[in-house]
Coordinates of C-alpha atoms in Angstrom, one line a residue:
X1053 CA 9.1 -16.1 -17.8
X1054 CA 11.3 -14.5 -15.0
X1055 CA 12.8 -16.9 -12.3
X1056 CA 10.5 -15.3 -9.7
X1057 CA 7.1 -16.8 -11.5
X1058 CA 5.2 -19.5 -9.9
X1059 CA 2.0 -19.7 -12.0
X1060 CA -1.1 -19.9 -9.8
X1061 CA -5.0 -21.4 -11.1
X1062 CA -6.3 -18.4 -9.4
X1063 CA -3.8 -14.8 -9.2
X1064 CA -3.5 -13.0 -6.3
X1065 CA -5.8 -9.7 -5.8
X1066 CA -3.8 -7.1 -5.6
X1067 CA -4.3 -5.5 -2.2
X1068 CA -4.5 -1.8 -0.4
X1069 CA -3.6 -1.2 3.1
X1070 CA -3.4 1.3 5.5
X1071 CA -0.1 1.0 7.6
X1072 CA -1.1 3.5 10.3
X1073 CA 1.7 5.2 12.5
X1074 CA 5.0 3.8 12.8
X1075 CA 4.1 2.2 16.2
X1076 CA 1.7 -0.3 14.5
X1077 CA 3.8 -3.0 15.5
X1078 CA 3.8 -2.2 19.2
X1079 CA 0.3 -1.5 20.0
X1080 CA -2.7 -3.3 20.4
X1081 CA -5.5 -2.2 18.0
X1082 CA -8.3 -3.8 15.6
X1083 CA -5.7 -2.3 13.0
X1084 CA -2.7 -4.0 13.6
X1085 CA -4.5 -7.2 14.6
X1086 CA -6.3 -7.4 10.9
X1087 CA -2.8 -6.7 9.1
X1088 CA -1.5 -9.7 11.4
X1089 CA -4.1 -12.2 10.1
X1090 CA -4.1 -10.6 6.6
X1091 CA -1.0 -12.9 5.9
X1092 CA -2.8 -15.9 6.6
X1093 CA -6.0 -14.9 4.6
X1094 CA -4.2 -14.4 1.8
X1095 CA -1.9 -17.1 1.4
X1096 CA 1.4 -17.2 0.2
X1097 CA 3.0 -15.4 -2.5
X1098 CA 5.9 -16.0 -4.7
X1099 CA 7.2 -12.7 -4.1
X1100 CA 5.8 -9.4 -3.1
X1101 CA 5.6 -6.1 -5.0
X1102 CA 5.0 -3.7 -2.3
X1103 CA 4.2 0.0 -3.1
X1104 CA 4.5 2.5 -0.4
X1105 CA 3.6 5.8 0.4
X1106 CA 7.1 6.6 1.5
X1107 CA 9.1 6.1 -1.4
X1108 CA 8.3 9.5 -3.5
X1109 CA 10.3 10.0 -7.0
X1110 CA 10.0 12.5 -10.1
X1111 CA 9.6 9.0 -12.4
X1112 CA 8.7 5.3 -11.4
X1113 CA 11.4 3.5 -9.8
X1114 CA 11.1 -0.3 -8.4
X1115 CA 14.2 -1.6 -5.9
X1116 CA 16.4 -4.2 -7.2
X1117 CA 18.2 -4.8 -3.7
X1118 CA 19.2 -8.4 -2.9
X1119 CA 19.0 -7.9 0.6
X1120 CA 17.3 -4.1 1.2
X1121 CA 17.3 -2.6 4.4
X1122 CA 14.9 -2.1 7.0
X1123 CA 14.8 1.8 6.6
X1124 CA 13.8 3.7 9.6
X1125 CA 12.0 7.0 8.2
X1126 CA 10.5 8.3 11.2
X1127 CA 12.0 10.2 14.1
X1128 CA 10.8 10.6 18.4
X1129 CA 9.5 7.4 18.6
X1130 CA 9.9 4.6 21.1
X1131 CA 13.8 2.7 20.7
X1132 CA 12.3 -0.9 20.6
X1133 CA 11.1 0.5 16.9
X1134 CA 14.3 1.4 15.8
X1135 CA 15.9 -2.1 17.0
X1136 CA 13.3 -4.1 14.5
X1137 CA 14.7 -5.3 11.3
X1138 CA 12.3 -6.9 8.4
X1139 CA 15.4 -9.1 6.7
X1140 CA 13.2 -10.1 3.9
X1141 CA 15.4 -11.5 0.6
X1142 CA 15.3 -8.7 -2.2
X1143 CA 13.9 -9.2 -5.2
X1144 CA 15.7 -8.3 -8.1
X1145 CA 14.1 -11.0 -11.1
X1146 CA 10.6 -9.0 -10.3
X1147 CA 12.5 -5.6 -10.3
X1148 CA 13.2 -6.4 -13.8
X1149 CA 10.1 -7.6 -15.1
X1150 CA 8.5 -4.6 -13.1
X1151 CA 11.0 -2.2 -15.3
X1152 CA 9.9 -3.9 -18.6
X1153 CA 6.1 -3.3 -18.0
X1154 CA 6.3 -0.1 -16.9
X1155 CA 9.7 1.7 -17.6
X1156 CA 10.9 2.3 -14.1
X1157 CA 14.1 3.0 -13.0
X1158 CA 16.1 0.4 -11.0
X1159 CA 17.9 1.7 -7.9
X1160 CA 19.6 -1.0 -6.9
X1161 CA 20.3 0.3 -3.3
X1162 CA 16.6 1.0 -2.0
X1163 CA 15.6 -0.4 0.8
X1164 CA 12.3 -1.1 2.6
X1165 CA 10.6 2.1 4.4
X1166 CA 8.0 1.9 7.0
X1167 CA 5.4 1.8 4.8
X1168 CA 6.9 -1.3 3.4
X1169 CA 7.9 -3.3 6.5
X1170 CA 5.9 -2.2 9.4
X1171 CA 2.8 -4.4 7.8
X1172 CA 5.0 -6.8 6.2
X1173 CA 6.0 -7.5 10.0
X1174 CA 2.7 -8.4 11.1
X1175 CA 1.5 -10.4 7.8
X1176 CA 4.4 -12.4 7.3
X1177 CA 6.6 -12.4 9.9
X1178 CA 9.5 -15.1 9.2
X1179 CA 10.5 -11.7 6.4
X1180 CA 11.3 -15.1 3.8
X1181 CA 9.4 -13.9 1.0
X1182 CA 11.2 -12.2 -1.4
X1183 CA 10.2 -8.7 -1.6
X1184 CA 11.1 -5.1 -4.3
X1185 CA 9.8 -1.6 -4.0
X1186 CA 7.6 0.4 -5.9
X1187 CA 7.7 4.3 -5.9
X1188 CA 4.7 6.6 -6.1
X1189 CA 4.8 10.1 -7.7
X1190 CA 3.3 12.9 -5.9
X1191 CA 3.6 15.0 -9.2
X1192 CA 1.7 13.1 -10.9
X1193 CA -2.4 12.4 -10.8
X1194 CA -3.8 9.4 -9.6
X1195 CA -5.0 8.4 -12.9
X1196 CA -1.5 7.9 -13.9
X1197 CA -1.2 5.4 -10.8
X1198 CA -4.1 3.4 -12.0
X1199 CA -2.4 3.2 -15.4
X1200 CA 0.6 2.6 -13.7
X1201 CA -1.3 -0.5 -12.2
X1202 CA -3.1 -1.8 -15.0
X1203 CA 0.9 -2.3 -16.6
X1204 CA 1.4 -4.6 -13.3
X1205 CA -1.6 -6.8 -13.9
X1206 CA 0.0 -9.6 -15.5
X1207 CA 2.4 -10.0 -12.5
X1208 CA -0.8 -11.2 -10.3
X1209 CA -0.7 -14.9 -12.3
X1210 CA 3.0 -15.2 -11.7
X1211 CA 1.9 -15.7 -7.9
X1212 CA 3.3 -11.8 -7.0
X1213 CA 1.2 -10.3 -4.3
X1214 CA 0.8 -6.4 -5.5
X1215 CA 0.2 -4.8 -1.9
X1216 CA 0.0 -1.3 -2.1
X1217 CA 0.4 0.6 1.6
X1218 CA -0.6 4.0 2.2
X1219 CA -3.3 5.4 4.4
X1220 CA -7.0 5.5 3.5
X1221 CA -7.4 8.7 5.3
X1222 CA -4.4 10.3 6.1
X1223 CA -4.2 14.3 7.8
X1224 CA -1.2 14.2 10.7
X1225 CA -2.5 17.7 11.0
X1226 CA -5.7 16.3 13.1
X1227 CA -3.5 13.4 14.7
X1228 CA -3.8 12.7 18.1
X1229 CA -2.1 9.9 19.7
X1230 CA -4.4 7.4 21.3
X1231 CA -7.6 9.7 20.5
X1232 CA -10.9 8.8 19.8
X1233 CA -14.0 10.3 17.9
X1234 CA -13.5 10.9 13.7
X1235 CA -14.4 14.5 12.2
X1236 CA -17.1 14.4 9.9
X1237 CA -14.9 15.0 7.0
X1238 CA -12.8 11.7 7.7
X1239 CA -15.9 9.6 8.1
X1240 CA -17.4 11.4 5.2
X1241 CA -14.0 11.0 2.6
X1242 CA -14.5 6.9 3.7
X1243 CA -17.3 6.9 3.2
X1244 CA -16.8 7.9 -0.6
X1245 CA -14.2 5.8 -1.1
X1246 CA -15.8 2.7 0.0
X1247 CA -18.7 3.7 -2.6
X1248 CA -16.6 4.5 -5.4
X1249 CA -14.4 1.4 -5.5
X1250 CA -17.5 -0.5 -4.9
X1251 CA -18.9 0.8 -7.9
X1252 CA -15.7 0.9 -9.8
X1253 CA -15.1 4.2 -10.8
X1254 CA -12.2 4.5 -12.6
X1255 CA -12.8 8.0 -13.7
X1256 CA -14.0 9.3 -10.1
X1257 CA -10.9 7.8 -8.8
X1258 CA -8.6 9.4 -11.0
X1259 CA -10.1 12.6 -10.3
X1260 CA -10.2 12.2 -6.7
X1261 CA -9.7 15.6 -5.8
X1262 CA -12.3 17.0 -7.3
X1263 CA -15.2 13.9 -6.9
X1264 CA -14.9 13.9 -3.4
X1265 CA -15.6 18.1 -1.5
X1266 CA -13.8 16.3 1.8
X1267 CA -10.5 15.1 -0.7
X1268 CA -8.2 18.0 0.9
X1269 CA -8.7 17.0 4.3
X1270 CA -8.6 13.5 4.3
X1271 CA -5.2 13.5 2.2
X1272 CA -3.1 17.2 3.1
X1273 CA -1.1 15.8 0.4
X1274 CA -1.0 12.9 -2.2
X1275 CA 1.4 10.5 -1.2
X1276 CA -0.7 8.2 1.1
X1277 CA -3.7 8.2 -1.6
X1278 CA -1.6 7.2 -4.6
X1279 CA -0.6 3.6 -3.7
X1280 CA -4.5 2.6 -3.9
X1281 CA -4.7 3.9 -7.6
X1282 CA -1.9 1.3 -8.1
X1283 CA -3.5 -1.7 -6.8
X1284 CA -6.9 -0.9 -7.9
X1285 CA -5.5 -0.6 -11.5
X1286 CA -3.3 -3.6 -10.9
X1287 CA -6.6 -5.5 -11.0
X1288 CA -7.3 -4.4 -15.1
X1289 CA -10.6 -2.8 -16.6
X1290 CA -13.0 -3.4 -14.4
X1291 CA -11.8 -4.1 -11.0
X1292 CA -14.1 -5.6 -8.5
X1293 CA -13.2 -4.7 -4.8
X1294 CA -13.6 -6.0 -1.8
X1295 CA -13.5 -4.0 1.8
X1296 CA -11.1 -6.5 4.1
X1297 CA -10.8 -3.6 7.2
X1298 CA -12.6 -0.4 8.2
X1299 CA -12.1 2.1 10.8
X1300 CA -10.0 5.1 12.6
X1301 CA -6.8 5.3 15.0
X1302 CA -5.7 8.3 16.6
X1303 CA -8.6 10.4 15.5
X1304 CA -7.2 10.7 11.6
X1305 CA -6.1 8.0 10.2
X1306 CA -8.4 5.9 8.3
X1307 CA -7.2 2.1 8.9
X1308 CA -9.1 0.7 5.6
X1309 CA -7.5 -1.9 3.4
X1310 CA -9.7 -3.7 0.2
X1311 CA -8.6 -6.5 -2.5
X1312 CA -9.0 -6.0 -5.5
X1313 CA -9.7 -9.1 -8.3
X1314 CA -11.0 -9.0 -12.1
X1315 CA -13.6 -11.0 -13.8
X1316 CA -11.6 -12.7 -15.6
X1317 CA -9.6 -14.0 -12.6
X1318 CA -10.6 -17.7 -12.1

């Protein structure tokens, strides 16, 4: 067993959120105060294997940094942002187990990107939990992502906290800082979402595109979609899920974060 395993009686869910806009951590919203108390909820993990939206490669890749950076991958926002620094301890034992279960590269140099950090910030906030990186692959479907996750499973009894972060709904084309009111296809695109992990439909979320006529809008592109494949696989076969957070910011982005747990988990 790697040097990062504490067996637990019960494993971690693995977990999807929505990290929002970069300015998370500044503002005051029903978003940013469920991702502060999420920590707490939750408990405390080993390690953390977080998967994020904003690392994007051809193949999987996981982060063996001892000490990875607080990347700032974002531009025009407010300088107190670029000042923060999430100092969290790398996490290069579970970098290796993550390569042996699922193949991926090491880059020993990658640090932590927004979509890593900025809700790490708020749900553990002393940053001394050791934490590696997961890429997602836009090239690829989100069926591949769930079987990408079902390879991590194991890692939830070593006491690893699988948290996936992307955006539930995610079109910057319809963002509007500080607006209210949520087009009928964002609403709608939740709305299916929230019914097919319920159900858990493993073949209507790997076809997401085409089970849901509102896919295109709610997700311009992939990249904030495919960390939830991951953590919903992450939870084997038949994945139960569990809705922690609903609702909108800025008009398009969909704020929505669920755990997911097996039946076998006791």
């Amino acid at each position: 067993m790697s040097s990062f395993a504490q067996p637990s009686a019960a494993p971690f869910p693995s977990v999807f959120v929505s990290h929002g806009a970069p300015t998370l951590v500044l503002e005051t919203s029903t978003g940013r105060d469920f991702l502060a108390g999420l920590g707490h909820r939750l408990g405390r993990p080993s390690a953390i294997m977080a998967v994020s939206a904003h690392w994007t490669t051809r193949g999987p890749a996981v982060s063996g940094a001892t000490a990875p950076e607080t990347i700032h991958d974002f531009y025009g926002f407010p300088d107190a942002l670029y000042r923060m620094r999430y100092p969290a301890p790398g996490a290069p034992a579970l970098a290796d187990r993550v390569a042996e279960l699922t193949g991926a590269a090491i880059d020993p140099a990658q640090g932590l990107d927004h979509g890593a950090w900025v809700p790490l910030m708020l749900m553990y906030p002393d940053a001394d939990i050791p934490v590696a990186q997961l890429s997602v692959m836009p090239h690829r479907s989100a069926a591949d992502h769930i079987a990408l996750g079902r390879r991590l499973a194991s890692l939830r009894r070593d006491g690893v906290l699988i948290l996936a972060s992307g955006g539930a709904v995610h079109n910057l084309r319809e963002f509007r800082f500080g607006g209210t009111g949520t087009a009928a296809w964002a609403t709608g695109f939740a709305g299916w979402l929230d019914r097919t992990l319920e159900a858990g439909d493993t073949q209507a979320l790997g076809d997401w595109l085409t089970a849901s006529p509102d896919a295109r809008l709610a997700h311009p592109s992939d990249e904030h979609f495919l960390p939830l494949p991951v953590a919903f696989g992450a939870a084997g076969p038949q994945p139960r899920t569990e809705r922690l957070h609903a609702g909108f910011e800025h008009g398009s982005l969909g704020m929505h974060a669920y755990a997911f747990t097996s039946g076998d988990d006791s």
